[in-house]
Amino acid sequence: MGSKSDYDVLLAAIEILRALEIPHEARVLSAHRTPDQLFEYIGTAEGRGVQVIIAAAGGAAHLAGVIAAKTLLPVLGVPVVATPLNGLDSLLSMVQMPRGIPVATLAIGKPGAANAALFAAAILALKDPALHDRLAAWRAARAQEVLDAKLPE
Ligand code: RP5
């Protein structure tokens, strides 16, 4: 995430990664405030076993694009509400990456963060049958919640 102020949104992703028992790390690194440390982190990520990066940021939100420019790992972008433009600025910044350097952009805010974690899980599950089963069980549980929903009399 680009700032500690993004953490509340990213928690929606972290909770799903925990529930699916996916090893993960959460870092605050900014493309404009800590560019050198960001490049250092990205440069060592693949070697440390990182397979997917979720990048969340608000405002101009160049974090995901900068990360994507420095790695071949899949980068999932989560736009965050941080300005009076209510996240539309971040969404357009991420989703409008010029051809050649992709950022797979999710919805604005917590729904996007949760879906980023689930999308990362789906990528990792391609080569992890146990995770595939946990992901299937997670989705079945959500379906059951809908079927069990009780409405007021
Ligand atoms: C972005 O600027 C961050 O991702 C955050 O969403 C936004 C505001 O950051 P703070 O001023 O709250 O640190 O870089």
Short mmCIF file of C-alpha atoms and ligand atoms in Angstrom, two decimals:
data_model
loop_
_atom_site.label_atom_id
_atom_site.label_comp_id
_atom_site.label_asym_id
_atom_site.label_seq_id
_atom_site.Cartn_x
_atom_site.Cartn_y
_atom_site.Cartn_z
CA MET A 1 0.00 0.00 0.00
CA GLY A 2 1.10 3.52 -0.74
CA SER A 3 0.35 4.82 2.76
CA LYS A 4 -0.56 3.56 6.21
CA SER A 5 -3.84 5.40 5.61
CA ASP A 6 -4.68 2.69 3.03
CA TYR A 7 -4.50 -0.07 5.64
CA ASP A 8 -8.19 -0.11 6.52
CA VAL A 9 -9.01 -0.93 2.88
CA LEU A 10 -6.22 -3.49 2.57
CA LEU A 11 -7.45 -5.28 5.68
CA ALA A 12 -10.25 -6.67 3.51
CA ALA A 13 -7.58 -8.43 1.43
CA ILE A 14 -5.44 -9.48 4.37
CA GLU A 15 -8.38 -11.16 6.12
CA ILE A 16 -9.09 -13.29 3.05
CA LEU A 17 -5.44 -14.21 2.61
CA ARG A 18 -5.41 -15.31 6.26
CA ALA A 19 -8.65 -17.29 5.85
CA LEU A 20 -7.23 -19.09 2.82
CA GLU A 21 -3.89 -19.69 4.62
CA ILE A 22 -1.92 -17.91 1.92
CA PRO A 23 1.48 -16.69 3.16
CA HIS A 24 1.71 -12.97 2.58
CA GLU A 25 3.42 -9.80 3.67
CA ALA A 26 2.01 -6.29 3.93
CA ARG A 27 4.25 -3.28 3.33
CA VAL A 28 3.84 0.46 3.11
CA LEU A 29 5.96 1.72 0.21
CA SER A 30 5.30 4.78 -1.90
CA ALA A 31 6.21 5.36 -5.53
CA HIS A 32 6.76 9.06 -4.84
CA ARG A 33 7.77 9.18 -1.15
CA THR A 34 10.05 6.13 -0.99
CA PRO A 35 10.92 5.26 -4.61
CA ASP A 36 14.35 3.78 -3.81
CA GLN A 37 12.97 1.48 -1.12
CA LEU A 38 10.08 0.50 -3.41
CA PHE A 39 12.51 -0.50 -6.17
CA GLU A 40 14.58 -2.46 -3.64
CA TYR A 41 11.48 -4.31 -2.47
CA ILE A 42 10.31 -5.15 -5.99
CA GLY A 43 13.80 -6.17 -7.06
CA THR A 44 14.02 -8.82 -4.35
CA ALA A 45 10.38 -9.96 -4.33
CA GLU A 46 10.51 -12.75 -6.90
CA GLY A 47 13.69 -14.19 -5.39
CA ARG A 48 12.00 -14.34 -1.99
CA GLY A 49 9.12 -16.38 -3.41
CA VAL A 50 6.54 -13.66 -3.98
CA GLN A 51 4.23 -14.78 -6.80
CA VAL A 52 1.55 -12.06 -6.93
CA ILE A 53 1.60 -8.42 -5.85
CA ILE A 54 -1.47 -6.51 -4.72
CA ALA A 55 -0.83 -2.77 -5.00
CA ALA A 56 -3.30 -0.36 -3.40
CA ALA A 57 -3.08 3.40 -3.58
CA GLY A 58 -5.19 6.53 -3.71
CA GLY A 59 -4.99 9.81 -5.59
CA ALA A 60 -2.71 9.77 -8.64
CA ALA A 61 -2.13 6.10 -7.71
CA HIS A 62 0.94 5.36 -9.81
CA LEU A 63 2.13 2.69 -7.33
CA ALA A 64 0.71 -0.31 -9.19
CA GLY A 65 1.98 0.88 -12.56
CA VAL A 66 5.46 1.56 -11.24
CA ILE A 67 5.58 -1.88 -9.64
CA ALA A 68 4.35 -3.50 -12.87
CA ALA A 69 7.09 -1.68 -14.75
CA LYS A 70 9.74 -3.29 -12.54
CA THR A 71 8.55 -6.91 -12.35
CA LEU A 72 7.04 -9.67 -14.46
CA LEU A 73 4.97 -10.85 -11.49
CA PRO A 74 1.21 -10.27 -11.90
CA VAL A 75 0.21 -6.96 -10.31
CA LEU A 76 -3.33 -6.50 -9.03
CA GLY A 77 -4.27 -2.85 -8.48
CA VAL A 78 -6.74 -1.67 -5.86
CA PRO A 79 -7.88 1.97 -6.15
CA VAL A 80 -8.34 3.66 -2.76
CA VAL A 81 -10.52 6.63 -1.86
CA ALA A 82 -8.10 9.33 -0.73
CA THR A 83 -9.21 12.59 -2.33
CA PRO A 84 -12.44 14.53 -3.08
CA LEU A 85 -12.61 12.54 -6.35
CA ASN A 86 -13.69 9.49 -4.30
CA GLY A 87 -11.36 6.94 -5.86
CA LEU A 88 -12.31 7.63 -9.47
CA ASP A 89 -8.89 9.29 -9.85
CA SER A 90 -7.12 6.16 -8.57
CA LEU A 91 -9.33 3.84 -10.64
CA LEU A 92 -8.65 5.66 -13.89
CA SER A 93 -4.95 5.93 -13.12
CA MET A 94 -4.65 2.18 -12.60
CA VAL A 95 -7.06 0.89 -15.23
CA GLN A 96 -5.71 3.13 -17.99
CA MET A 97 -2.20 1.69 -18.03
CA PRO A 98 -0.73 2.16 -21.50
CA ARG A 99 -0.40 -0.99 -23.61
CA GLY A 100 2.54 -3.19 -22.68
CA ILE A 101 2.70 -2.93 -18.89
CA PRO A 102 -0.52 -4.40 -17.44
CA VAL A 103 -2.11 -3.77 -14.05
CA ALA A 104 -5.16 -5.94 -13.40
CA THR A 105 -7.38 -3.36 -11.74
CA LEU A 106 -10.11 -4.24 -9.24
CA ALA A 107 -12.99 -2.19 -7.88
CA ILE A 108 -12.52 0.89 -5.69
CA GLY A 109 -12.04 0.28 -1.97
CA LYS A 110 -12.75 -2.75 0.22
CA PRO A 111 -14.67 -4.79 -2.40
CA GLY A 112 -11.71 -4.41 -4.74
CA ALA A 113 -9.25 -5.33 -2.00
CA ALA A 114 -11.21 -8.47 -1.13
CA ASN A 115 -11.46 -9.44 -4.79
CA ALA A 116 -7.75 -8.80 -5.28
CA ALA A 117 -7.04 -11.39 -2.59
CA LEU A 118 -9.46 -13.84 -4.18
CA PHE A 119 -7.96 -13.21 -7.61
CA ALA A 120 -4.49 -13.80 -6.21
CA ALA A 121 -5.78 -17.01 -4.65
CA ALA A 122 -7.18 -18.14 -8.01
CA ILE A 123 -3.79 -17.52 -9.66
CA LEU A 124 -1.92 -19.42 -6.96
CA ALA A 125 -4.50 -22.23 -6.93
CA LEU A 126 -3.62 -23.09 -10.53
CA LYS A 127 -0.56 -24.90 -9.18
CA ASP A 128 -1.68 -25.60 -5.60
CA PRO A 129 -4.47 -28.22 -5.35
CA ALA A 130 -4.87 -27.75 -1.58
CA LEU A 131 -5.41 -24.03 -2.04
CA HIS A 132 -7.82 -24.80 -4.87
CA ASP A 133 -9.87 -26.85 -2.40
CA ARG A 134 -9.77 -24.10 0.25
CA LEU A 135 -10.88 -21.53 -2.32
CA ALA A 136 -13.74 -23.77 -3.46
CA ALA A 137 -14.81 -24.27 0.17
CA TRP A 138 -14.62 -20.51 0.82
CA ARG A 139 -16.88 -19.80 -2.14
CA ALA A 140 -19.30 -22.57 -1.18
CA ALA A 141 -19.55 -21.07 2.32
CA ARG A 142 -20.43 -17.67 0.84
CA ALA A 143 -23.12 -19.29 -1.30
CA GLN A 144 -24.51 -21.04 1.77
CA GLU A 145 -24.70 -17.69 3.59
CA VAL A 146 -26.95 -16.41 0.81
CA LEU A 147 -29.16 -19.50 0.94
CA ASP A 148 -29.41 -19.25 4.75
CA ALA A 149 -30.36 -15.57 4.72
CA LYS A 150 -33.43 -14.85 6.84
CA LEU A 151 -35.61 -11.86 6.02
CA PRO A 152 -37.79 -10.00 8.55
CA GLU A 153 -41.32 -11.52 8.86
C1 RP5 B 1 -1.31 7.68 -1.89
O1 RP5 B 1 -1.78 8.87 -1.38
C2 RP5 B 1 -1.60 6.66 -0.83
O2 RP5 B 1 -1.78 5.39 -1.42
C3 RP5 B 1 -2.84 7.17 -0.15
O3 RP5 B 1 -4.01 6.51 -0.66
C4 RP5 B 1 -2.87 8.63 -0.53
C5 RP5 B 1 -2.84 9.54 0.65
O4 RP5 B 1 -1.72 9.22 1.43
P1 RP5 B 1 -1.53 9.90 2.85
O5 RP5 B 1 -1.38 11.35 2.60
O6 RP5 B 1 -2.75 9.56 3.68
O7 RP5 B 1 -0.29 9.25 3.43
O8 RP5 B 1 0.03 7.74 -2.16
#
